[in-house]
Amino acid sequence: MTSRYDILFEPMKIGPVTAKNRFYQVPHCNGGGYRDPSAVAAMRRTKSEGGWGVIFTEQVEIHHSSEIAPFIELHLWDDDDIPMLAKMADAMHSHGALAGIELAYSGINGPNLYTKEVPLAVSPGPILTFTSDPVNARALDKSEIADVRRWYVNAAKRAKTAGYDLICLYGAHGFGIIQHFLSRATNQRTDEYGGSLENRSRFMRELVEDIKNAVGDSMGITLRLSLEEAIDEHSFTNTELREVIEMHRDLPDLWDLAHGSWEDCSGTSRFKEEAAQQNLVSGIKALTDKPIVGVGRFTSPDAMVKQITSGTLDFIGAARPSIADPFLPNKIKEGRFDDIRECIGCNICVTGDMTMSISRCTQNPSFMEEWRKGWHPEKMKPNRSDSKVLIVGAGPAGLESARALGLRGYQVTLAEATDHLGGRVHLERALPNLSAWGRVADYRVGQIQKMANLEVYLQSSLDADQVLDFGFAHVCLATGSSWRRDGVGRAHLRPIPIDAAMPLFTPDDIMAGKLPQGHVVLFDDDHYYMGGVIAERLVAAGCSVTLVTPAAYVSDWTRNTLEQGFIHQRLAALGINIELNRLVTRIDRNRLTTACSYTGDTKEITANAAVLVTSRLGHDELWHALKAREGEWAAHGVQSVKLIGDAAAPAPIAWATYAGHRYANELDEDDIGDALPFRREIAQLSGDVH
Ligand code: ADP
Ligand code: SF4
């Protein structure tokens, strides 16, 4: 049968190789890199299984003279790195995808904290990273530019040996030296590599020609360039990009277009819509005969088709949509649109890279656990008994455990106190610009509704007597959390003095529709998104707002989700008064006392109300009540009771879906005692320590 989505499944040539369809997983980091290569390989294998036509590695550093430690990407420094990269290429090939490798020389972006080499860049200057490392780069002389070209060729040959089909030359996000040559902001050279656009693109042209000569007969060569930059008035513009493409129209086998900074390119749903780069990409296809790939957090099949039929893109580029749903292409092919697990645009995946830990995904708890835990985003192992399971609480943790247990074939009963499913995401999706959060519930509710072995009871607030009387073999408590009203958080580990005469609110009150009036002081000691979002909500309700935080940045932790700058801009634009490096120390009627985080100097702020966004407490009362009666469990047929998600320890939504998935995976499994609950890779020890 033909369908209007068939166009997405047309084979497409990229130089000498052919992709089986237009689904193109652009390079993306994962916080695992060279430290967890098998975990990364298995993650890419899952995408091959899910139907992607092209799958790329993350950034691969081509030479030891340019690296971005402490961030954990991949290396191709010498032949020793080939086996690890070959394993990834094999995984990508497993179900017919083309294997792509992204080669990077970081230039002004690489501080070389690990190799201790002097950084080399297009022009001299301080290293431009997230971490303001106190290190400068020296300018490459012309013979060193030739060296860099040779290092790229060496890496390209090694990539070919490792089995890759595609090479992406990285010049976007501010991370690759090709962009540093192209941009007048980072290229201040006066030789034939600086000045005119023709000169600034000379390195790019020479590099592509070198690599085509070396491996272009069998490998497709792609150029990943910035749609525009936003560094200063000398930044690379979208007009210049169009001129570059026109000037070198058929130079690479494919143009891969991304934004000039990662923050701009990977905008969260709070700040950017699907297909947000449309205007910057539109019309570029007419300037070249080579195919174009672009990104835009595409999760809607219709939006994808429109990108192709409107002549905007040839390939649908995706990083986050491929993380949230590695099976996106197959689901579209099979017409299983309801089964698509849409990315919510929260950038929790990015935080794995930014914190150098390992990535997780709010929507897909199996992400990066495919090898470590043997998890699969679509399949669960069958049940090991016909035990009946009761899940209490239908937030992200309860919904995910219900979905995953249902998939295993268990008889599941889900009881929820309120008249709606979704728990915190049901409430948070109504906050300013967080509507995509609702997808966490929508996907799971949609899946659960199709399962005959699942029963859902709303308006069923359960107590310990009821839970015991029901007599389920297994009880999973996913009863969530509430925001504290006593000021306890990171700045204050004990409650602060609060006069009961001061109107006091928490995010729970605001989400329940109880709103303050007049001038409100919001104390944000949580540091993630909630403080800023509640401040926005208060402005929308007509309040004037002062946001006080002990951190040096508003919504400090959102530096890891690439949102912090956007949040500050938005709050400032809304007229919110931002007081950094201050903590609220006491709350009196009409007045809050604040103190400088460093000196303790106090300042009073008059206000009509206070809003505390400090920390949350888990709802573990039911758990304690049941634990206290453990002696009665057997008589009621209860074998296990577990507390999961926010009820156990409040955390971002991704932690709750992970907890739900884990519960479902581990139910009825053998007790592993003190053993490590995941696989890991240990570096091979060199024999000689002297
Ligand atoms: P999590 O993120 O861990 O899933 P949420 O706060 O989002 O936590 O969801 C918890 C859900 O549990 C809420 O929908 C809440 O109404 C429900 N709940 C809490 N206590 C009970 C209870 N005793 N019986 C039934 N449902 C409960
Ligand atoms: Fe999308 Fe969030 Fe998952 Fe990243 S963590 S892929 S942004 S849902």
XYZ file of C-alpha atoms and ligand atoms in Angstrom:
725
model
C 0.000 0.000 0.000
C 1.287 3.457 -0.786
C 1.223 6.148 1.836
C 2.105 9.792 1.893
C 5.021 8.922 4.129
C 6.640 6.758 1.428
C 8.723 9.725 0.375
C 10.572 9.432 3.695
C 11.654 5.919 2.771
C 13.199 6.622 -0.614
C 16.843 5.524 -0.935
C 19.177 8.492 -1.195
C 22.701 8.711 -2.575
C 25.437 10.447 -0.604
C 28.439 10.425 -2.952
C 29.468 6.820 -3.540
C 27.132 5.331 -0.902
C 23.351 5.061 -0.652
C 21.196 5.476 2.448
C 18.152 3.213 2.545
C 15.883 6.101 3.589
C 15.888 9.768 4.596
C 16.123 9.240 8.371
C 19.476 10.671 9.343
C 20.678 10.449 12.919
C 23.024 13.408 13.110
C 26.017 13.154 15.446
C 25.116 13.457 19.124
C 27.005 13.097 22.361
C 25.885 10.719 25.079
C 28.163 11.235 28.077
C 29.672 7.777 27.472
C 32.144 8.209 24.610
C 35.548 6.568 24.968
C 34.825 5.597 28.597
C 31.782 3.472 27.713
C 32.327 2.387 24.094
C 30.237 -0.792 24.273
C 27.323 1.134 25.782
C 27.596 3.663 22.948
C 27.836 0.915 20.302
C 24.745 -0.858 21.632
C 22.837 2.444 21.709
C 23.665 3.022 18.021
C 22.777 -0.600 17.212
C 19.298 -0.022 18.647
C 18.816 2.869 16.240
C 19.853 0.679 13.341
C 17.260 -1.837 14.467
C 14.723 0.979 14.657
C 15.149 1.796 10.986
C 17.455 4.809 10.720
C 19.094 5.094 7.296
C 22.151 6.970 8.519
C 23.686 6.809 11.996
C 26.592 8.921 13.159
C 29.009 8.773 16.056
C 29.423 11.753 18.324
C 32.353 14.136 17.873
C 35.588 12.202 17.272
C 38.793 14.043 18.110
C 41.289 13.458 15.303
C 44.560 14.437 16.954
C 46.023 14.788 20.424
C 46.855 18.458 19.838
C 43.175 19.344 20.170
C 40.826 17.841 22.713
C 37.973 18.944 24.949
C 38.504 17.129 28.256
C 36.738 16.919 30.652
C 33.933 16.286 28.132
C 33.874 12.649 27.088
C 33.618 12.175 23.332
C 35.554 9.767 21.095
C 39.195 9.708 19.991
C 40.851 8.684 16.754
C 44.375 9.590 17.751
C 46.127 6.499 16.455
C 45.490 2.927 15.338
C 44.710 1.849 18.900
C 41.362 3.639 18.641
C 40.299 1.701 15.546
C 38.851 -1.430 17.228
C 36.484 0.617 19.430
C 35.281 2.625 16.435
C 34.979 -0.523 14.305
C 32.698 -2.019 16.937
C 30.443 1.031 16.648
C 30.436 0.899 12.836
C 29.450 -2.779 12.973
C 26.608 -1.925 15.345
C 25.352 0.811 13.012
C 25.483 -1.594 10.057
C 23.632 -4.344 11.926
C 20.232 -3.518 10.399
C 21.336 -1.767 7.234
C 22.139 1.812 8.247
C 25.100 3.681 6.822
C 27.789 4.239 9.459
C 28.987 7.811 9.804
C 31.862 9.280 11.801
C 32.134 12.931 12.774
C 35.726 14.150 12.673
C 36.615 17.222 14.698
C 39.600 19.415 15.344
C 38.547 21.734 18.131
C 40.919 24.702 17.632
C 39.835 27.645 19.798
C 37.355 25.308 21.533
C 39.885 22.775 22.821
C 41.691 23.581 26.103
C 43.826 20.386 25.999
C 43.498 19.820 29.730
C 44.292 16.099 29.258
C 47.087 16.093 26.660
C 48.707 19.299 28.002
C 49.549 20.364 24.449
C 49.499 24.056 23.528
C 46.143 24.581 21.756
C 46.360 25.582 18.099
C 43.695 27.764 16.548
C 42.970 29.875 13.471
C 43.771 33.053 15.401
C 45.232 33.389 18.901
C 43.000 33.967 21.904
C 41.438 32.556 25.026
C 39.845 29.132 24.669
C 36.083 29.454 24.130
C 34.431 26.727 26.183
C 31.591 26.359 28.664
C 34.137 26.421 31.472
C 36.223 29.568 30.754
C 39.476 27.634 31.128
C 42.347 30.065 31.744
C 44.206 28.895 28.636
C 45.019 30.568 25.339
C 45.495 29.097 21.882
C 48.402 29.940 19.612
C 47.750 30.715 15.935
C 48.527 27.980 13.426
C 51.251 28.950 10.973
C 50.907 27.832 7.378
C 52.974 24.696 7.778
C 50.816 23.765 10.771
C 47.666 24.272 8.701
C 49.134 21.664 6.354
C 49.769 19.461 9.408
C 46.127 19.711 10.473
C 45.028 18.708 6.964
C 47.353 15.698 7.128
C 45.994 14.715 10.573
C 42.465 14.809 9.142
C 43.557 12.570 6.255
C 45.164 10.123 8.695
C 41.939 10.036 10.680
C 39.869 9.583 7.524
C 41.972 6.590 6.488
C 41.584 5.082 9.947
C 37.818 5.688 9.770
C 37.778 3.786 6.499
C 39.710 0.918 8.089
C 37.155 0.916 10.931
C 34.417 0.344 8.349
C 32.643 3.709 8.134
C 30.709 4.784 5.029
C 30.423 8.496 5.761
C 32.729 11.175 7.143
C 31.252 14.341 8.582
C 33.664 17.254 8.820
C 32.512 19.266 11.815
C 32.177 23.018 11.457
C 29.117 23.886 13.517
C 28.124 24.694 17.118
C 31.393 26.617 17.525
C 33.129 23.285 18.124
C 34.951 22.610 14.822
C 37.882 24.456 13.269
C 36.168 24.728 9.871
C 33.690 27.145 11.450
C 36.544 29.004 13.146
C 38.115 29.588 9.718
C 34.808 30.675 8.154
C 33.856 33.193 10.822
C 35.342 36.678 10.977
C 34.851 36.509 14.751
C 37.398 33.699 15.157
C 39.436 34.233 11.952
C 41.494 37.409 12.108
C 44.234 36.173 9.768
C 45.770 38.421 7.149
C 47.186 35.647 4.939
C 45.356 33.707 2.225
C 43.294 31.912 4.924
C 41.766 35.156 6.268
C 39.890 38.181 4.993
C 37.546 37.469 2.086
C 34.996 34.692 2.284
C 36.902 32.882 -0.456
C 40.021 32.989 1.741
C 38.138 32.007 4.899
C 36.697 28.990 3.103
C 40.091 27.962 1.666
C 40.867 25.556 4.510
C 37.434 23.944 4.157
C 37.917 23.470 0.402
C 41.448 22.100 0.738
C 40.351 19.755 3.508
C 37.411 18.309 1.590
C 39.622 17.847 -1.482
C 42.329 16.119 0.591
C 39.824 13.749 2.134
C 38.047 13.042 -1.129
C 41.412 12.177 -2.674
C 42.227 9.865 0.214
C 38.927 8.010 0.741
C 36.270 9.683 -1.426
C 36.065 6.795 -3.866
C 34.312 4.644 -1.284
C 33.152 7.068 1.437
C 30.634 9.916 1.340
C 32.083 13.210 2.615
C 29.709 15.596 4.386
C 30.267 19.106 5.676
C 28.507 20.172 8.859
C 28.302 23.962 8.865
C 26.697 26.652 10.967
C 23.511 28.267 9.782
C 24.639 31.378 11.615
C 26.600 32.370 14.698
C 25.819 34.785 17.482
C 29.191 35.672 19.032
C 29.557 39.352 18.125
C 29.078 41.711 15.184
C 31.747 39.770 13.257
C 29.880 36.484 13.564
C 29.287 34.187 10.611
C 25.929 35.075 9.101
C 23.285 33.072 7.294
C 23.964 35.217 4.201
C 27.640 34.253 4.327
C 26.685 30.588 4.683
C 24.585 30.841 1.533
C 27.494 32.512 -0.288
C 29.853 29.739 0.864
C 27.515 27.034 -0.374
C 27.049 28.791 -3.703
C 30.807 29.294 -4.065
C 31.523 25.622 -3.327
C 28.205 24.245 -4.469
C 29.244 20.677 -5.141
C 32.289 20.419 -2.892
C 31.006 17.863 -0.335
C 28.652 14.957 -1.037
C 26.107 16.436 1.391
C 25.585 19.667 3.343
C 24.663 19.158 6.981
C 23.284 22.385 8.422
C 23.171 23.159 12.124
C 23.288 26.260 14.259
C 26.362 28.257 15.253
C 26.057 27.469 18.917
C 24.858 24.259 20.509
C 22.479 26.251 22.712
C 20.787 27.667 19.619
C 20.772 24.365 17.759
C 19.462 22.183 20.570
C 16.917 24.590 21.984
C 14.502 23.151 24.512
C 10.764 23.070 23.871
C 10.444 25.842 26.450
C 12.192 28.137 23.990
C 11.965 26.560 20.538
C 9.267 24.952 18.440
C 9.655 21.959 16.152
C 11.335 23.007 12.851
C 12.663 26.193 14.476
C 15.496 26.472 11.933
C 13.151 26.529 8.952
C 13.826 30.155 7.951
C 17.587 29.746 8.135
C 17.559 26.631 5.916
C 14.835 27.535 3.472
C 16.107 28.230 -0.068
C 19.588 26.757 0.471
C 18.738 23.673 -1.573
C 18.572 25.810 -4.716
C 22.229 26.778 -4.245
C 23.636 23.259 -4.613
C 23.075 19.980 -6.399
C 24.054 18.000 -3.310
C 21.567 16.782 -0.698
C 20.892 18.734 2.471
C 20.183 17.545 5.987
C 18.866 19.791 8.728
C 17.509 19.343 12.230
C 14.553 20.767 14.146
C 13.506 18.265 16.839
C 11.261 16.627 14.250
C 8.805 14.176 15.789
C 5.772 14.737 13.588
C 5.714 12.605 10.400
C 3.719 15.284 8.599
C 6.256 17.980 9.458
C 8.957 15.646 8.095
C 7.121 15.076 4.825
C 6.615 18.821 4.472
C 10.369 19.411 4.831
C 10.905 17.134 1.829
C 7.968 18.103 -0.385
C 8.580 21.831 0.140
C 12.110 21.312 -1.174
C 13.704 22.448 2.102
C 15.585 19.291 3.116
C 16.551 15.953 1.548
C 17.204 14.151 4.813
C 15.384 14.483 8.128
C 18.143 15.065 10.642
C 17.471 14.070 14.227
C 19.418 13.659 17.418
C 16.924 14.005 20.279
C 13.941 12.463 18.452
C 16.170 9.444 17.748
C 17.108 9.244 21.432
C 13.531 9.468 22.688
C 12.393 6.951 20.085
C 15.064 4.894 18.320
C 12.223 3.164 16.456
C 10.740 6.364 15.002
C 11.411 5.397 11.331
C 9.970 1.891 11.665
C 6.904 3.166 13.487
C 6.208 5.654 10.695
C 6.809 2.964 8.077
C 4.371 0.628 9.790
C 1.799 3.378 10.324
C 2.110 3.002 14.116
C 1.869 6.735 14.772
C 0.285 6.326 18.215
C 3.311 4.355 19.322
C 5.784 7.172 18.640
C 7.459 8.261 21.864
C 7.927 11.939 21.164
C 10.897 13.834 22.503
C 9.696 16.433 25.006
C 12.608 18.798 24.325
C 13.862 18.878 27.928
C 17.578 18.343 27.178
C 18.101 15.946 30.062
C 20.036 13.879 27.494
C 22.427 16.815 27.059
C 23.047 16.953 30.797
C 24.736 13.538 30.607
C 27.398 15.082 28.410
C 27.603 18.335 30.329
C 28.054 16.514 33.633
C 30.379 13.925 32.033
C 28.338 11.155 33.618
C 26.264 9.125 31.146
C 23.169 10.316 29.392
C 19.594 9.492 30.225
C 16.375 10.376 28.465
C 13.120 11.420 30.103
C 11.042 9.597 27.500
C 13.294 6.603 26.812
C 14.707 5.152 30.047
C 16.564 2.490 28.042
C 18.829 5.097 26.440
C 22.463 4.198 27.235
C 21.262 1.145 29.182
C 21.031 -1.107 26.100
C 24.399 -2.706 26.893
C 24.817 -1.839 30.576
C 21.500 -3.372 31.591
C 20.356 -5.152 28.449
C 17.306 -2.872 28.214
C 15.462 -2.371 24.944
C 13.233 0.632 24.166
C 10.469 -1.530 22.661
C 10.770 -4.999 24.110
C 10.570 -6.360 27.634
C 11.419 -9.856 28.746
C 8.314 -11.981 29.463
C 6.903 -12.249 32.977
C 8.258 -14.938 35.257
C 5.041 -15.552 37.154
C 1.338 -14.779 36.943
C 1.554 -12.601 40.050
C -0.730 -9.602 40.165
C 0.802 -6.172 40.673
C -0.695 -3.041 42.249
C 0.835 0.291 41.329
C -0.179 3.224 43.499
C 0.195 6.619 41.799
C -0.046 7.446 38.095
C 2.759 9.964 37.696
C 5.720 9.357 35.374
C 7.091 6.567 37.617
C 3.790 4.746 38.066
C 2.770 5.105 34.425
C 6.109 3.815 33.146
C 6.151 0.845 35.499
C 2.555 0.028 34.490
C 3.375 0.258 30.772
C 6.523 -1.820 31.054
C 4.964 -4.439 33.345
C 1.997 -4.637 30.997
C 4.408 -5.331 28.153
C 5.896 -8.146 30.205
C 2.447 -9.689 30.470
C 1.719 -9.068 34.155
C -1.796 -8.371 35.394
C -1.465 -4.767 36.554
C -3.804 -2.536 38.525
C -2.980 1.168 38.620
C -4.673 3.218 41.340
C -4.553 7.019 41.257
C -5.848 9.376 43.944
C -6.915 12.209 41.626
C -9.229 12.219 38.627
C -6.394 12.408 36.111
C -3.351 10.447 34.999
C 0.115 11.961 34.742
C 0.915 13.100 38.290
C 3.302 16.026 38.215
C 3.379 16.269 34.421
C -0.385 16.699 34.350
C 0.134 19.865 36.407
C 3.454 21.052 35.036
C 2.311 20.866 31.402
C -0.020 23.793 32.152
C 2.873 26.039 33.232
C 4.258 28.569 30.729
C 5.889 26.837 27.738
C 5.994 23.386 29.354
C 3.145 21.838 27.369
C 5.515 19.279 25.786
C 6.084 17.816 29.284
C 2.633 16.304 28.871
C 3.974 13.884 26.260
C 5.466 11.844 29.116
C 1.932 11.006 30.215
C 0.274 11.000 26.780
C 2.567 8.322 25.355
C 2.209 6.048 28.366
C -1.534 6.497 28.757
C -1.928 5.732 25.036
C 0.059 2.519 25.407
C -1.719 1.419 28.580
C -5.132 1.917 27.019
C -4.302 -0.729 24.435
C -3.424 -3.357 27.034
C -6.022 -5.861 28.122
C -4.000 -6.845 31.184
C -4.103 -3.362 32.709
C -6.797 -1.803 34.853
C -6.785 1.842 35.869
C -8.755 3.261 38.809
C -9.004 7.037 39.214
C -10.096 8.829 42.400
C -8.718 5.938 44.364
C -6.588 7.235 47.184
C -5.362 4.121 48.921
C -4.321 3.597 52.520
C -2.443 0.693 54.089
C -5.612 -1.198 55.085
C -6.885 -1.130 51.525
C -3.561 -2.143 50.026
C -3.310 -5.119 52.386
C -6.942 -6.118 51.885
C -6.567 -6.178 48.096
C -3.831 -8.763 48.519
C -1.743 -8.103 45.422
C 1.473 -10.118 45.329
C 3.541 -7.048 44.490
C 2.889 -3.443 45.427
C 4.731 -0.554 43.808
C 4.332 2.813 45.500
C 4.895 5.717 43.102
C 3.136 8.296 45.215
C 5.157 11.374 44.253
C 6.261 14.381 46.253
C 5.328 17.898 47.386
C 7.250 21.144 47.543
C 8.333 22.107 51.034
C 6.855 25.129 52.796
C 9.599 25.599 55.394
C 12.488 26.971 53.331
C 14.612 23.836 53.599
C 16.795 23.321 50.567
C 20.493 23.618 49.917
C 21.086 26.983 51.562
C 19.123 26.010 54.675
C 19.243 22.430 55.876
C 16.823 23.331 58.704
C 13.543 25.335 58.510
C 13.811 29.126 58.435
C 11.704 31.474 60.612
C 8.422 32.183 58.814
C 5.653 34.423 60.187
C 2.288 32.761 59.529
C 0.847 36.196 58.720
C 2.832 36.325 55.453
C 0.951 34.750 52.529
C 3.182 31.825 51.556
C 3.029 29.738 48.393
C 4.834 26.789 46.851
C 4.814 25.607 43.210
C 2.099 23.103 44.208
C -0.171 25.976 45.271
C 0.469 27.924 42.081
C -0.164 24.816 39.943
C -3.394 24.243 41.850
C -4.487 27.737 40.847
C -3.834 29.493 44.175
C -2.085 32.685 43.167
C -0.587 35.549 45.176
C -1.088 39.210 44.380
C 1.085 42.303 44.340
C 4.832 42.150 44.806
C 6.044 38.601 45.318
C 9.492 37.439 46.399
C 10.326 34.023 44.978
C 13.173 32.213 46.713
C 14.735 29.709 44.298
C 17.021 27.299 46.093
C 16.093 24.430 43.726
C 18.116 25.783 40.782
C 16.430 23.791 38.024
C 13.565 25.045 35.835
C 10.737 25.389 38.386
C 11.801 28.702 39.979
C 12.045 30.496 36.641
C 8.838 28.974 35.269
C 6.863 29.897 38.393
C 8.247 33.440 38.159
C 6.903 33.597 34.590
C 3.548 32.280 35.758
C 3.377 34.946 38.472
C 4.060 37.718 35.976
C 1.296 36.326 33.759
C -0.995 36.531 36.814
C -0.196 40.227 37.188
C 2.330 40.046 40.031
C 5.576 41.951 40.157
C 8.329 39.495 40.995
C 11.714 39.536 42.675
C 13.578 36.266 42.257
C 16.182 35.655 44.954
C 18.693 32.833 44.562
C 21.891 31.936 46.429
C 23.466 30.886 43.103
C 25.485 33.073 40.783
C 23.118 32.194 37.937
C 19.359 32.158 37.666
C 18.191 28.500 37.301
C 21.815 27.484 37.784
C 21.506 23.773 36.851
C 19.952 24.652 33.490
C 23.441 25.472 32.283
C 23.493 21.694 31.771
C 20.344 21.800 29.636
C 21.768 24.691 27.571
C 18.892 26.926 28.703
C 20.375 29.169 31.341
C 21.090 32.141 29.071
C 17.638 31.981 27.505
C 15.995 31.817 30.927
C 17.827 34.879 32.201
C 16.930 36.777 29.028
C 13.268 35.856 29.303
C 12.965 36.698 32.996
C 14.747 39.997 32.458
C 12.469 40.799 29.502
C 9.440 40.131 31.717
C 10.699 42.750 34.151
C 11.524 40.241 36.890
C 14.010 41.643 39.373
C 16.800 39.076 39.701
C 18.835 39.017 42.922
C 21.769 36.622 42.567
C 24.078 35.396 45.342
C 21.460 36.035 48.023
C 19.480 33.805 50.300
C 16.236 34.433 52.091
C 16.950 34.012 55.803
C 13.611 34.892 57.402
C 10.097 35.755 56.369
C 8.052 38.249 58.356
C 4.698 39.780 57.629
C 5.174 42.019 54.516
C 8.955 41.632 54.593
C 11.699 39.133 53.790
C 15.242 39.285 55.090
C 17.918 38.294 52.604
C 21.662 37.816 53.058
C 24.584 37.875 50.642
C 25.788 34.294 50.002
C 29.381 35.405 50.538
C 29.444 38.189 53.121
C 26.198 37.619 54.976
C 25.303 41.303 54.552
C 21.561 41.555 54.993
C 18.973 43.411 52.984
C 15.229 43.544 53.556
C 12.697 43.337 50.753
C 9.085 44.283 51.325
C 6.550 42.009 49.668
C 2.894 41.011 49.680
C 3.687 37.327 49.425
C 6.540 34.814 49.378
C 6.963 31.819 47.089
C 9.340 29.067 48.177
C 10.919 26.923 45.456
C 13.471 25.165 47.607
C 13.100 21.380 47.653
C 10.556 18.565 47.692
C 9.622 15.832 50.136
C 8.557 12.386 48.983
C 5.105 11.067 49.878
C 6.313 8.019 51.734
C 3.618 7.836 54.433
C 1.901 4.850 52.806
C 5.233 3.109 52.479
C 6.021 3.588 56.162
C 2.526 2.465 57.160
C 2.954 -0.729 55.151
C 6.498 -1.304 56.379
C 5.259 -1.038 59.956
C 2.893 -3.935 59.207
C 5.372 -6.150 57.340
C 4.435 -9.031 59.624
C 0.928 -9.047 58.109
C 2.036 -9.121 54.459
C 2.239 -12.894 54.045
C -1.244 -13.409 55.474
C -2.558 -11.045 52.786
C -0.533 -12.667 50.003
C 1.768 -9.665 49.688
C 5.298 -10.649 48.697
C 6.916 -7.290 48.063
C 6.301 -3.571 48.532
C 8.594 -1.066 46.851
C 8.821 2.716 46.905
C 9.953 4.347 43.647
C 10.297 7.687 41.864
C 9.762 11.030 43.553
C 8.189 9.298 46.546
C 11.526 7.613 47.234
C 13.730 10.589 46.355
C 12.434 13.590 44.395
C 14.363 14.301 41.188
C 13.729 15.358 37.567
C 11.046 13.491 35.596
C 13.696 11.382 33.840
C 14.631 9.825 37.170
C 11.006 8.803 37.715
C 10.553 7.131 34.311
C 13.863 5.355 34.883
C 12.688 4.153 38.297
C 9.423 2.890 36.829
C 11.212 1.054 34.061
C 13.691 -0.454 36.465
C 10.955 -1.679 38.764
C 9.247 -3.418 35.833
C 12.494 -4.962 34.667
C 13.534 -6.289 38.025
C 10.205 -7.680 39.221
C 10.473 -11.403 39.927
C 14.115 -11.467 38.850
C 16.707 -13.353 40.852
C 18.177 -11.467 43.770
C 21.673 -10.390 42.710
C 22.644 -9.539 46.276
C 25.544 -7.132 46.479
C 26.512 -7.508 42.816
C 26.771 -4.480 40.538
C 23.394 -4.009 38.796
C 24.928 -3.056 35.432
C 27.818 -3.962 33.171
C 30.753 -1.627 32.811
C 33.948 -1.419 30.889
C 37.310 -1.377 32.619
C 40.314 0.136 30.873
C 42.847 -2.506 29.943
C 45.818 -2.143 32.293
C 49.203 -1.644 30.739
C 51.695 -4.152 32.138
C 54.302 -1.604 33.059
C 53.723 1.088 35.697
C 57.298 2.392 35.827
P 6.559 10.501 40.106
O 7.233 11.577 39.324
O 7.467 9.803 41.033
O 5.804 9.576 39.226
P 4.217 12.191 40.714
O 4.098 13.165 41.838
O 4.274 12.727 39.346
O 5.480 11.253 41.062
O 2.995 11.204 40.772
C 2.527 10.612 41.934
C 1.049 10.294 41.768
O 0.650 9.463 42.855
C 0.128 11.498 41.786
O -0.706 11.491 40.639
C -0.689 11.331 43.088
O -2.005 11.817 42.953
C -0.677 9.826 43.281
N -0.829 9.361 44.673
C -0.144 9.791 45.756
N -0.530 9.115 46.869
C -1.474 8.226 46.482
C -2.249 7.229 47.159
N -2.121 7.007 48.469
N -3.134 6.492 46.427
C -3.247 6.682 45.098
N -2.547 7.611 44.404
C -1.669 8.371 45.080
Fe 14.140 14.539 24.179
Fe 14.396 15.063 26.764
Fe 14.840 12.594 25.819
Fe 16.573 14.496 25.303
S 16.066 13.684 27.327
S 15.762 13.038 23.846
S 15.249 16.250 25.055
S 12.910 13.678 25.842
